């Protein structure tokens, strides 16, 4: 494992002796090692990125806050994606020592929203995993309807209790995720949609590992 930094971001790079591709994932630092432990043996490299301001930097555009006492979504997703594609990826892949066969992007919650949005913006990632993604985000389905994704495959997952959230915006997440899978299908992009047991904050490292592992053989 190598630890690299770029500005406020820390990237923990995990590799195996034989790696076919690399997955970039914005993650909470405390779950990174457990996620990697579950991924070992999949012939992957994982670049886990922490230090991101979730509410500000993962939102593709500005939107009202989701919870009382929190802040509005900052809409700095384009700036973060530019930093990722233009600065962080070249930095990380200079340390790999090989050219990856494929490159993917993954994330949980708002990072899952960011991952799915990213494959509409760039063809640098040919696969994406949005795990319990915040696809209820204001205007996101409308964005998908009017845009063309550039990925070859997408994994979507959700906890079966997430639709029971008291917040009506969040409670729409299952309907939104199912619609997202259907919209991807209209572009002939294979979209795996998987339901997991539990709520939004249950078994997060295991869910992330499951989503990333699904990207190995699209």
Short mmCIF file of N, CA and C in Angstrom, two decimals, residues 81-167:
data_model
loop_
_atom_site.label_atom_id
_atom_site.label_comp_id
_atom_site.label_asym_id
_atom_site.label_seq_id
_atom_site.Cartn_x
_atom_site.Cartn_y
_atom_site.Cartn_z
N UNK A 81 -13.98 16.59 -10.19
CA UNK A 81 -13.75 15.67 -11.30
C UNK A 81 -12.56 16.12 -12.13
N UNK A 82 -12.43 17.41 -12.34
CA UNK A 82 -11.28 17.92 -13.08
C UNK A 82 -9.97 17.61 -12.35
N UNK A 83 -9.97 17.80 -11.03
CA UNK A 83 -8.77 17.48 -10.25
C UNK A 83 -8.46 15.99 -10.33
N UNK A 84 -9.50 15.16 -10.25
CA UNK A 84 -9.31 13.72 -10.32
C UNK A 84 -8.73 13.29 -11.65
N UNK A 85 -9.31 13.77 -12.74
CA UNK A 85 -8.90 13.30 -14.06
C UNK A 85 -7.58 13.92 -14.53
N UNK A 86 -7.35 15.18 -14.17
CA UNK A 86 -6.18 15.87 -14.68
C UNK A 86 -4.95 15.78 -13.75
N UNK A 87 -5.19 15.56 -12.48
CA UNK A 87 -4.07 15.59 -11.53
C UNK A 87 -3.90 14.27 -10.78
N UNK A 88 -4.96 13.80 -10.13
CA UNK A 88 -4.81 12.63 -9.25
C UNK A 88 -4.57 11.35 -10.05
N UNK A 89 -5.32 11.10 -11.10
CA UNK A 89 -5.13 9.88 -11.87
C UNK A 89 -3.74 9.80 -12.48
N UNK A 90 -3.22 10.85 -13.13
CA UNK A 90 -1.84 10.76 -13.62
C UNK A 90 -0.84 10.49 -12.49
N UNK A 91 -1.06 11.11 -11.32
CA UNK A 91 -0.16 10.89 -10.18
C UNK A 91 -0.19 9.43 -9.75
N UNK A 92 -1.39 8.87 -9.59
CA UNK A 92 -1.53 7.51 -9.12
C UNK A 92 -0.98 6.51 -10.14
N UNK A 93 -1.31 6.70 -11.40
CA UNK A 93 -0.93 5.70 -12.38
C UNK A 93 0.55 5.75 -12.74
N UNK A 94 1.20 6.85 -12.39
CA UNK A 94 2.65 6.88 -12.53
C UNK A 94 3.32 5.97 -11.51
N UNK A 95 2.59 5.64 -10.43
CA UNK A 95 3.11 4.74 -9.41
C UNK A 95 2.72 3.29 -9.63
N UNK A 96 1.81 3.03 -10.57
CA UNK A 96 1.35 1.66 -10.79
C UNK A 96 2.42 0.78 -11.41
N UNK A 97 3.12 1.33 -12.38
CA UNK A 97 4.14 0.55 -13.06
C UNK A 97 3.60 -0.27 -14.22
N UNK A 98 2.34 -0.09 -14.55
CA UNK A 98 1.75 -0.78 -15.69
C UNK A 98 0.54 0.03 -16.17
N UNK A 99 0.14 -0.24 -17.40
CA UNK A 99 -1.05 0.43 -17.94
C UNK A 99 -2.26 -0.43 -17.62
N UNK A 100 -3.24 0.09 -16.88
CA UNK A 100 -4.41 -0.73 -16.54
C UNK A 100 -5.25 -1.06 -17.77
N UNK A 101 -5.80 -2.28 -17.77
CA UNK A 101 -6.69 -2.69 -18.87
C UNK A 101 -8.00 -1.91 -18.83
N UNK A 102 -8.44 -1.57 -17.63
CA UNK A 102 -9.66 -0.79 -17.50
C UNK A 102 -9.55 0.12 -16.28
N UNK A 103 -10.39 1.12 -16.28
CA UNK A 103 -10.40 2.10 -15.19
C UNK A 103 -11.87 2.33 -14.80
N UNK A 104 -12.15 2.23 -13.51
CA UNK A 104 -13.51 2.41 -13.04
C UNK A 104 -13.58 3.43 -11.92
N UNK A 105 -14.79 3.83 -11.59
CA UNK A 105 -15.02 4.77 -10.50
C UNK A 105 -16.17 4.24 -9.66
N UNK A 106 -16.04 4.39 -8.34
CA UNK A 106 -17.04 3.85 -7.43
C UNK A 106 -17.21 4.78 -6.24
N UNK A 107 -18.37 4.65 -5.59
CA UNK A 107 -18.60 5.47 -4.40
C UNK A 107 -19.88 5.08 -3.71
N UNK A 108 -19.98 5.49 -2.46
CA UNK A 108 -21.13 5.20 -1.61
C UNK A 108 -21.84 6.49 -1.28
N UNK A 109 -23.15 6.47 -1.28
CA UNK A 109 -23.96 7.63 -0.90
C UNK A 109 -23.73 8.77 -1.89
N UNK A 110 -23.34 9.95 -1.43
CA UNK A 110 -23.08 11.07 -2.35
C UNK A 110 -21.94 10.75 -3.30
N UNK A 111 -20.97 9.96 -2.83
CA UNK A 111 -19.88 9.55 -3.71
C UNK A 111 -20.39 8.61 -4.80
N UNK A 112 -21.46 7.86 -4.52
CA UNK A 112 -22.08 7.04 -5.55
C UNK A 112 -22.78 7.88 -6.60
N UNK A 113 -23.42 8.95 -6.16
CA UNK A 113 -23.99 9.93 -7.10
C UNK A 113 -22.90 10.51 -7.98
N UNK A 114 -21.79 10.91 -7.37
CA UNK A 114 -20.67 11.50 -8.10
C UNK A 114 -20.12 10.50 -9.12
N UNK A 115 -19.99 9.22 -8.72
CA UNK A 115 -19.44 8.22 -9.62
C UNK A 115 -20.30 8.04 -10.86
N UNK A 116 -21.62 7.97 -10.67
CA UNK A 116 -22.52 7.81 -11.82
C UNK A 116 -22.51 9.06 -12.68
N UNK A 117 -22.54 10.23 -12.06
CA UNK A 117 -22.51 11.48 -12.83
C UNK A 117 -21.22 11.58 -13.65
N UNK A 118 -20.11 11.10 -13.06
CA UNK A 118 -18.80 11.23 -13.72
C UNK A 118 -18.75 10.53 -15.06
N UNK A 119 -19.43 9.38 -15.20
CA UNK A 119 -19.34 8.66 -16.47
C UNK A 119 -20.21 9.29 -17.56
N UNK A 120 -20.94 10.32 -17.22
CA UNK A 120 -21.62 11.14 -18.22
C UNK A 120 -20.74 12.30 -18.68
N UNK A 121 -19.68 12.56 -17.92
CA UNK A 121 -18.82 13.72 -18.18
C UNK A 121 -17.54 13.36 -18.92
N UNK A 122 -17.06 12.14 -18.73
CA UNK A 122 -15.77 11.75 -19.30
C UNK A 122 -15.79 10.28 -19.69
N UNK A 123 -15.01 9.92 -20.70
CA UNK A 123 -14.87 8.52 -21.09
C UNK A 123 -13.63 7.89 -20.46
N UNK A 124 -13.06 8.56 -19.47
CA UNK A 124 -11.88 8.04 -18.80
C UNK A 124 -12.20 6.79 -17.99
N UNK A 125 -13.44 6.68 -17.52
CA UNK A 125 -13.88 5.50 -16.76
C UNK A 125 -14.82 4.68 -17.63
N UNK A 126 -14.51 3.40 -17.82
CA UNK A 126 -15.40 2.60 -18.66
C UNK A 126 -16.39 1.78 -17.84
N UNK A 127 -16.35 1.94 -16.52
CA UNK A 127 -17.32 1.27 -15.65
C UNK A 127 -17.47 2.03 -14.35
N UNK A 128 -18.63 1.88 -13.70
CA UNK A 128 -18.90 2.65 -12.48
C UNK A 128 -19.77 1.84 -11.53
N UNK A 129 -19.57 2.06 -10.24
CA UNK A 129 -20.41 1.46 -9.20
C UNK A 129 -20.95 2.57 -8.32
N UNK A 130 -22.27 2.67 -8.27
CA UNK A 130 -22.95 3.62 -7.40
C UNK A 130 -23.65 2.82 -6.31
N UNK A 131 -23.03 2.80 -5.14
CA UNK A 131 -23.50 1.95 -4.04
C UNK A 131 -24.31 2.81 -3.07
N UNK A 132 -25.58 2.47 -2.90
CA UNK A 132 -26.49 3.30 -2.11
C UNK A 132 -26.36 4.77 -2.53
N UNK A 133 -26.25 4.97 -3.83
CA UNK A 133 -26.04 6.31 -4.36
C UNK A 133 -27.20 7.26 -4.08
N UNK A 134 -26.89 8.52 -3.88
CA UNK A 134 -27.90 9.54 -3.57
C UNK A 134 -28.60 9.99 -4.85
N UNK A 135 -29.23 9.04 -5.52
CA UNK A 135 -29.84 9.33 -6.82
C UNK A 135 -31.16 10.06 -6.70
N UNK A 136 -31.56 10.35 -5.46
CA UNK A 136 -32.71 11.23 -5.20
C UNK A 136 -32.33 12.69 -5.41
N UNK A 137 -31.06 12.98 -5.63
CA UNK A 137 -30.55 14.34 -5.72
C UNK A 137 -31.34 15.16 -6.73
N UNK A 138 -31.66 16.39 -6.35
CA UNK A 138 -32.53 17.25 -7.14
C UNK A 138 -32.07 17.36 -8.60
N UNK A 139 -32.94 16.95 -9.53
CA UNK A 139 -32.66 17.11 -10.95
C UNK A 139 -31.81 16.03 -11.57
N UNK A 140 -31.41 15.00 -10.78
CA UNK A 140 -30.47 14.04 -11.36
C UNK A 140 -31.11 13.15 -12.41
N UNK A 141 -32.31 12.68 -12.19
CA UNK A 141 -32.96 11.85 -13.20
C UNK A 141 -33.21 12.63 -14.48
N UNK A 142 -33.57 13.90 -14.34
CA UNK A 142 -33.76 14.74 -15.52
C UNK A 142 -32.45 14.90 -16.29
N UNK A 143 -31.36 15.01 -15.53
CA UNK A 143 -30.04 15.08 -16.16
C UNK A 143 -29.76 13.80 -16.94
N UNK A 144 -30.03 12.64 -16.34
CA UNK A 144 -29.79 11.37 -17.02
C UNK A 144 -30.62 11.25 -18.30
N UNK A 145 -31.84 11.74 -18.25
CA UNK A 145 -32.72 11.64 -19.42
C UNK A 145 -32.21 12.45 -20.60
N UNK A 146 -31.49 13.52 -20.32
CA UNK A 146 -31.04 14.41 -21.39
C UNK A 146 -29.55 14.25 -21.71
N UNK A 147 -28.90 13.24 -21.14
CA UNK A 147 -27.46 13.08 -21.32
C UNK A 147 -27.13 11.65 -21.75
N UNK A 148 -25.92 11.48 -22.25
CA UNK A 148 -25.48 10.16 -22.74
C UNK A 148 -24.30 9.67 -21.91
N UNK A 149 -24.43 8.52 -21.26
CA UNK A 149 -23.31 7.98 -20.47
C UNK A 149 -22.25 7.38 -21.37
N UNK A 150 -21.01 7.38 -20.87
CA UNK A 150 -19.88 6.89 -21.67
C UNK A 150 -19.30 5.59 -21.12
N UNK A 151 -19.90 5.04 -20.08
CA UNK A 151 -19.41 3.80 -19.49
C UNK A 151 -19.90 2.59 -20.27
N UNK A 152 -19.21 1.45 -20.06
CA UNK A 152 -19.63 0.20 -20.69
C UNK A 152 -20.52 -0.62 -19.78
N UNK A 153 -20.42 -0.40 -18.47
CA UNK A 153 -21.28 -1.12 -17.54
C UNK A 153 -21.40 -0.32 -16.25
N UNK A 154 -22.49 -0.51 -15.54
CA UNK A 154 -22.75 0.23 -14.30
C UNK A 154 -23.36 -0.73 -13.27
N UNK A 155 -22.93 -0.61 -12.04
CA UNK A 155 -23.51 -1.36 -10.93
C UNK A 155 -24.23 -0.39 -10.02
N UNK A 156 -25.48 -0.70 -9.69
CA UNK A 156 -26.28 0.11 -8.77
C UNK A 156 -26.75 -0.78 -7.64
N UNK A 157 -26.69 -0.29 -6.40
CA UNK A 157 -27.22 -1.06 -5.29
C UNK A 157 -27.91 -0.15 -4.30
N UNK A 158 -28.69 -0.77 -3.42
CA UNK A 158 -29.46 -0.01 -2.44
C UNK A 158 -29.86 -0.94 -1.30
N UNK A 159 -29.94 -0.40 -0.09
CA UNK A 159 -30.48 -1.15 1.02
C UNK A 159 -31.99 -1.19 0.95
N UNK A 160 -32.59 -2.32 1.32
CA UNK A 160 -34.04 -2.46 1.15
C UNK A 160 -34.85 -1.63 2.13
N UNK A 161 -34.19 -1.01 3.12
CA UNK A 161 -34.90 -0.16 4.06
C UNK A 161 -34.67 1.33 3.82
N UNK A 162 -33.89 1.66 2.80
CA UNK A 162 -33.56 3.07 2.56
C UNK A 162 -34.79 3.88 2.17
N UNK A 163 -35.74 3.25 1.53
CA UNK A 163 -36.95 3.97 1.12
C UNK A 163 -37.84 4.33 2.31
N UNK A 164 -37.50 3.84 3.50
CA UNK A 164 -38.29 4.12 4.70
C UNK A 164 -37.82 5.38 5.42
N UNK A 165 -36.88 6.09 4.83
CA UNK A 165 -36.38 7.32 5.45
C UNK A 165 -37.52 8.31 5.68
N UNK A 166 -37.46 9.03 6.80
CA UNK A 166 -38.50 10.01 7.11
C UNK A 166 -38.42 11.23 6.20
N UNK A 167 -37.23 11.54 5.73
CA UNK A 167 -37.05 12.65 4.80
C UNK A 167 -37.63 12.26 3.44
#
